[in-house]
XYZ file of C-alpha atoms in Angstrom:
328
model
C 0.000 0.000 0.000
C 1.496 3.376 -1.008
C 1.343 6.596 1.002
C -1.721 7.991 -0.797
C -3.676 4.856 -0.019
C -2.525 4.788 3.608
C -3.517 8.421 4.184
C -6.970 7.862 2.667
C -7.502 4.697 4.725
C -6.209 6.375 7.892
C -8.615 9.281 7.360
C -11.546 6.940 6.834
C -10.717 4.864 9.917
C -10.409 7.886 12.190
C -13.521 9.568 10.832
C -15.673 6.453 11.258
C -14.369 5.583 14.747
C -16.563 6.424 17.739
C -13.673 6.011 20.194
C -9.872 6.358 19.935
C -8.255 3.886 17.536
C -5.353 1.945 19.096
C -1.958 2.099 17.444
C -1.910 -1.690 17.089
C -5.066 -1.616 14.976
C -3.653 1.088 12.699
C -0.490 -0.962 12.169
C -2.640 -3.945 11.211
C -5.101 -2.028 8.991
C -2.430 -0.013 7.166
C -0.026 -2.935 6.863
C 3.003 -0.907 7.882
C 5.428 -0.379 10.751
C 4.940 1.608 13.944
C 7.272 4.350 12.693
C 5.350 4.655 9.396
C 2.051 5.053 11.249
C 3.525 7.874 13.320
C 4.850 9.577 10.168
C 1.459 9.302 8.458
C -0.337 10.607 11.550
C 2.024 13.571 11.699
C 1.519 14.314 7.990
C -2.256 14.077 8.323
C -2.243 16.426 11.293
C 0.486 18.936 10.380
C 0.381 19.083 6.572
C -3.296 18.424 5.903
C -4.756 20.100 8.985
C -6.670 17.120 10.336
C -8.266 17.646 13.791
C -6.267 14.720 15.136
C -5.850 14.029 18.844
C -3.512 11.553 20.525
C -4.851 9.498 23.403
C -2.845 9.014 26.594
C -2.472 5.936 28.705
C -0.329 2.858 28.377
C -1.277 2.153 24.727
C -1.100 4.969 22.172
C -4.342 5.756 20.338
C -5.646 8.355 17.891
C -8.955 10.016 17.096
C -10.497 13.053 15.419
C -11.785 15.838 17.667
C -15.534 15.301 18.108
C -16.373 18.898 17.128
C -14.652 18.632 13.716
C -14.727 14.934 12.816
C -17.921 15.168 10.747
C -16.795 18.148 8.659
C -13.092 17.576 7.958
C -12.261 16.324 4.472
C -8.966 15.655 2.779
C -8.043 18.596 0.528
C -7.907 18.088 -3.228
C -8.111 14.749 -4.976
C -7.289 11.728 -2.816
C -7.734 8.468 -4.660
C -5.944 5.149 -4.626
C -4.335 3.741 -7.779
C -7.380 1.681 -8.791
C -9.717 4.678 -8.425
C -7.405 6.905 -10.456
C -7.143 4.285 -13.192
C -10.935 4.000 -13.278
C -11.243 7.779 -13.612
C -8.776 7.806 -16.499
C -10.705 5.011 -18.203
C -13.908 7.031 -17.783
C -12.165 10.069 -19.249
C -11.060 7.991 -22.238
C -14.647 6.911 -22.827
C -15.900 10.499 -22.720
C -13.057 11.940 -24.793
C -13.320 9.411 -27.604
C -17.103 9.136 -27.656
C -17.493 12.940 -27.701
C -14.254 14.420 -29.061
C -14.076 18.147 -28.350
C -17.376 18.369 -26.464
C -16.562 17.219 -22.955
C -12.889 16.365 -23.373
C -11.785 20.022 -23.449
C -13.678 20.784 -20.254
C -12.218 17.726 -18.539
C -8.646 18.293 -19.755
C -7.449 19.984 -16.512
C -8.805 17.082 -14.450
C -7.133 14.570 -16.737
C -3.774 16.312 -16.387
C -4.055 16.286 -12.616
C -5.089 12.641 -12.501
C -2.191 11.708 -14.794
C 0.235 13.484 -12.437
C -1.160 11.625 -9.445
C -0.947 8.286 -11.261
C 2.642 9.053 -12.263
C 3.493 9.716 -8.615
C 1.811 6.443 -7.633
C 3.910 4.582 -10.219
C 7.205 6.043 -9.031
C 7.532 8.582 -11.821
C 6.467 6.323 -14.689
C 3.738 7.807 -16.910
C 0.542 5.707 -17.165
C 0.171 3.809 -20.483
C -3.005 5.551 -21.634
C -2.743 3.960 -25.071
C -3.775 0.698 -23.371
C -7.309 2.065 -22.987
C -9.093 2.125 -26.321
C -12.692 3.185 -26.963
C -14.238 2.643 -30.395
C -17.208 4.939 -30.916
C -19.730 3.856 -33.539
C -22.256 6.037 -35.307
C -21.214 9.262 -33.578
C -22.815 12.275 -35.250
C -21.104 15.652 -35.459
C -21.983 17.822 -32.470
C -21.593 21.567 -31.971
C -19.728 22.133 -28.702
C -21.429 25.484 -28.020
C -24.879 23.951 -28.553
C -24.051 21.045 -26.267
C -22.845 23.288 -23.454
C -25.828 25.629 -23.803
C -28.239 22.712 -23.568
C -26.416 21.222 -20.598
C -26.406 24.594 -18.834
C -30.147 24.956 -19.384
C -30.810 21.499 -17.975
C -28.756 22.135 -14.834
C -29.944 25.729 -14.307
C -33.603 24.713 -14.840
C -34.123 27.385 -17.523
C -36.309 27.136 -20.620
C -34.503 26.772 -23.953
C -35.385 28.220 -27.349
C -33.762 26.784 -30.467
C -34.151 25.914 -34.138
C -34.657 22.202 -34.734
C -34.338 20.405 -38.066
C -36.202 17.102 -38.004
C -34.148 14.309 -39.518
C -37.203 12.539 -40.936
C -38.568 15.513 -42.919
C -35.749 18.052 -43.067
C -38.154 20.763 -41.891
C -36.809 23.335 -39.437
C -38.997 24.775 -36.681
C -38.429 27.014 -33.685
C -39.081 25.254 -30.406
C -39.436 26.469 -26.834
C -38.982 23.714 -24.269
C -38.536 23.057 -20.582
C -35.455 20.777 -20.510
C -35.704 17.776 -18.212
C -32.588 15.669 -18.729
C -29.841 14.843 -21.211
C -29.500 11.272 -22.445
C -26.382 9.678 -23.956
C -27.633 6.835 -26.122
C -25.629 4.841 -28.634
C -22.787 7.369 -28.713
C -25.083 10.353 -29.326
C -26.773 12.964 -27.123
C -30.499 13.647 -26.794
C -32.569 16.106 -24.788
C -35.733 14.986 -23.022
C -37.932 18.058 -22.668
C -41.453 19.393 -22.250
C -42.413 21.061 -25.534
C -44.251 24.238 -24.535
C -46.018 24.572 -27.917
C -46.973 20.902 -28.283
C -47.828 20.704 -24.573
C -46.224 17.268 -24.429
C -42.964 15.485 -23.692
C -40.556 15.157 -26.585
C -37.023 13.909 -27.207
C -34.657 16.010 -29.370
C -31.343 15.030 -30.970
C -28.817 17.620 -29.783
C -26.924 17.442 -33.083
C -30.081 18.716 -34.876
C -30.331 21.831 -32.704
C -28.893 25.269 -33.433
C -29.161 28.871 -32.178
C -29.837 27.711 -28.635
C -30.967 30.546 -26.339
C -32.313 30.921 -22.815
C -35.316 33.289 -22.899
C -35.155 33.651 -19.130
C -38.255 31.717 -18.115
C -38.058 29.058 -15.453
C -38.358 25.498 -16.763
C -41.252 23.434 -15.492
C -40.285 20.216 -13.743
C -41.885 16.984 -14.886
C -41.860 14.179 -12.277
C -39.364 11.391 -12.940
C -42.162 8.816 -12.935
C -43.894 10.627 -15.808
C -40.645 11.008 -17.748
C -39.939 7.308 -17.407
C -43.497 6.331 -18.310
C -43.499 8.373 -21.521
C -39.864 8.509 -22.661
C -38.152 5.512 -21.067
C -40.813 2.828 -21.178
C -40.647 2.111 -24.908
C -37.786 0.655 -26.909
C -34.722 2.823 -27.408
C -34.712 6.512 -28.173
C -37.947 6.193 -30.179
C -39.693 5.765 -26.874
C -43.179 6.458 -25.634
C -45.941 4.574 -23.930
C -45.504 0.943 -25.102
C -48.271 -0.131 -27.445
C -47.334 -3.804 -27.678
C -44.896 -6.530 -26.673
C -42.617 -7.779 -29.422
C -41.871 -11.510 -29.420
C -38.573 -12.257 -31.118
C -36.841 -15.579 -31.675
C -33.173 -16.070 -32.429
C -31.284 -19.081 -33.719
C -29.216 -21.206 -31.367
C -26.101 -19.587 -32.851
C -27.269 -16.013 -32.161
C -28.802 -16.956 -28.796
C -25.420 -16.828 -27.075
C -25.104 -13.115 -27.854
C -28.741 -12.094 -27.543
C -29.157 -13.644 -24.091
C -26.321 -11.474 -22.728
C -27.532 -8.249 -24.362
C -29.597 -5.627 -22.549
C -32.446 -4.560 -24.827
C -34.917 -3.065 -22.364
C -35.399 -2.722 -18.607
C -38.570 -4.835 -18.820
C -37.363 -7.477 -21.250
C -38.106 -11.159 -20.682
C -36.186 -13.977 -22.302
C -35.616 -17.703 -22.101
C -33.860 -20.477 -23.983
C -36.118 -22.842 -25.892
C -35.774 -26.630 -25.935
C -34.007 -26.602 -29.330
C -31.408 -24.016 -28.227
C -33.124 -20.987 -29.736
C -33.747 -17.904 -27.598
C -37.104 -16.151 -27.271
C -37.111 -12.503 -26.237
C -40.073 -10.338 -25.292
C -39.591 -6.584 -25.267
C -42.093 -3.677 -25.045
C -41.974 -1.064 -27.786
C -43.773 2.116 -28.796
C -42.177 2.748 -32.176
C -41.171 -0.178 -34.343
C -38.481 1.591 -36.353
C -35.472 1.131 -34.083
C -36.577 -2.285 -32.892
C -36.750 -3.625 -36.454
C -33.369 -2.086 -37.290
C -31.835 -3.995 -34.397
C -33.514 -7.249 -35.394
C -32.335 -6.840 -38.990
C -28.713 -6.900 -37.774
C -29.128 -10.593 -37.043
C -30.291 -11.406 -40.583
C -31.585 -14.986 -40.956
C -30.787 -15.708 -37.294
C -33.757 -13.591 -36.134
C -37.518 -13.855 -36.570
C -40.322 -11.525 -35.506
C -43.059 -13.813 -34.160
C -45.595 -11.347 -32.792
C -47.566 -9.163 -32.860
C -48.817 -9.733 -36.391
C -48.538 -6.066 -37.550
C -44.874 -5.997 -36.491
C -44.217 -9.285 -38.293
C -45.889 -7.951 -41.448
C -43.850 -4.756 -41.247
C -40.666 -6.805 -41.106
C -41.809 -8.902 -44.066
C -42.406 -5.710 -46.048
C -38.923 -4.396 -45.226
C -37.325 -7.661 -46.303
C -39.396 -7.763 -49.512
C -38.344 -4.224 -50.411
C -34.700 -5.091 -49.730
C -34.971 -8.199 -51.887
C -36.573 -6.186 -54.707
C -33.653 -3.732 -54.593
C -31.104 -6.521 -55.003
C -33.106 -8.288 -57.710
C -33.183 -5.050 -59.697
C -29.408 -4.881 -59.749
C -27.089 -1.963 -58.963
C -27.958 1.405 -60.413
C -25.427 3.287 -62.480
């Protein structure tokens, strides 16, 4: 255990203790010598300003002063090596999934964490190239728009912006009460109450521009209502579920499907012949069918009948395209 870890553990032990902690216990918990414990105690008290008191008597003991024990915290960042490594991994995920959006804001924290990790490793820089994140389907995002939306969400202020619908290409001005930001499949969305539509809507942040805060306070929609309308259906095309899709996958695909999270209310089981049957609620069939199509002949939509017919139509159209041959 290095010094950072010992100081953090020592602080936690003293803060949680209701009575003085004997020296023998600290030696055992910290896994170090008597002299090292005394050095760490002195550093905690003299350098970090801990309200540390030494008990008298035959056996030495230590405690935090009762009046300050609940409020004293270690200054700055105090993490052990595993926690620092986890933070760097998280930073790598954010930086590579959203290059330029959050990574610039987090850069000072990354530099500080890297310095701490270098100190932990005896001066050797951490091999950051060993952490690799492959983002898929990331759409271009305006950093100013992202930060304006995030600020509106956290400040509970209404937002006004121009929004170009991907399905139609039409651009409209919207005024919304932002509720929460959602990172889904490497892209950002805004769940909001549309003041003109008088309903909950989800907006792709990459389709927003000219984001402004008109100054009005955003209305707060209860979490239960947000989840019922925007989180209950399948994927980002959510809404109140209108049906339960029954999907069956071949024995080959079953090994992957069974370990995949599709929906918080999904139900699945292996069939006698090794196939896997999955039941998942959905409100909009578009994204669900796109996901099923990825499995090709290893997947079958069983029910409900309208969903099965929709899949048959998609496959027939695809087949017609290939039968026609490539266009010049």
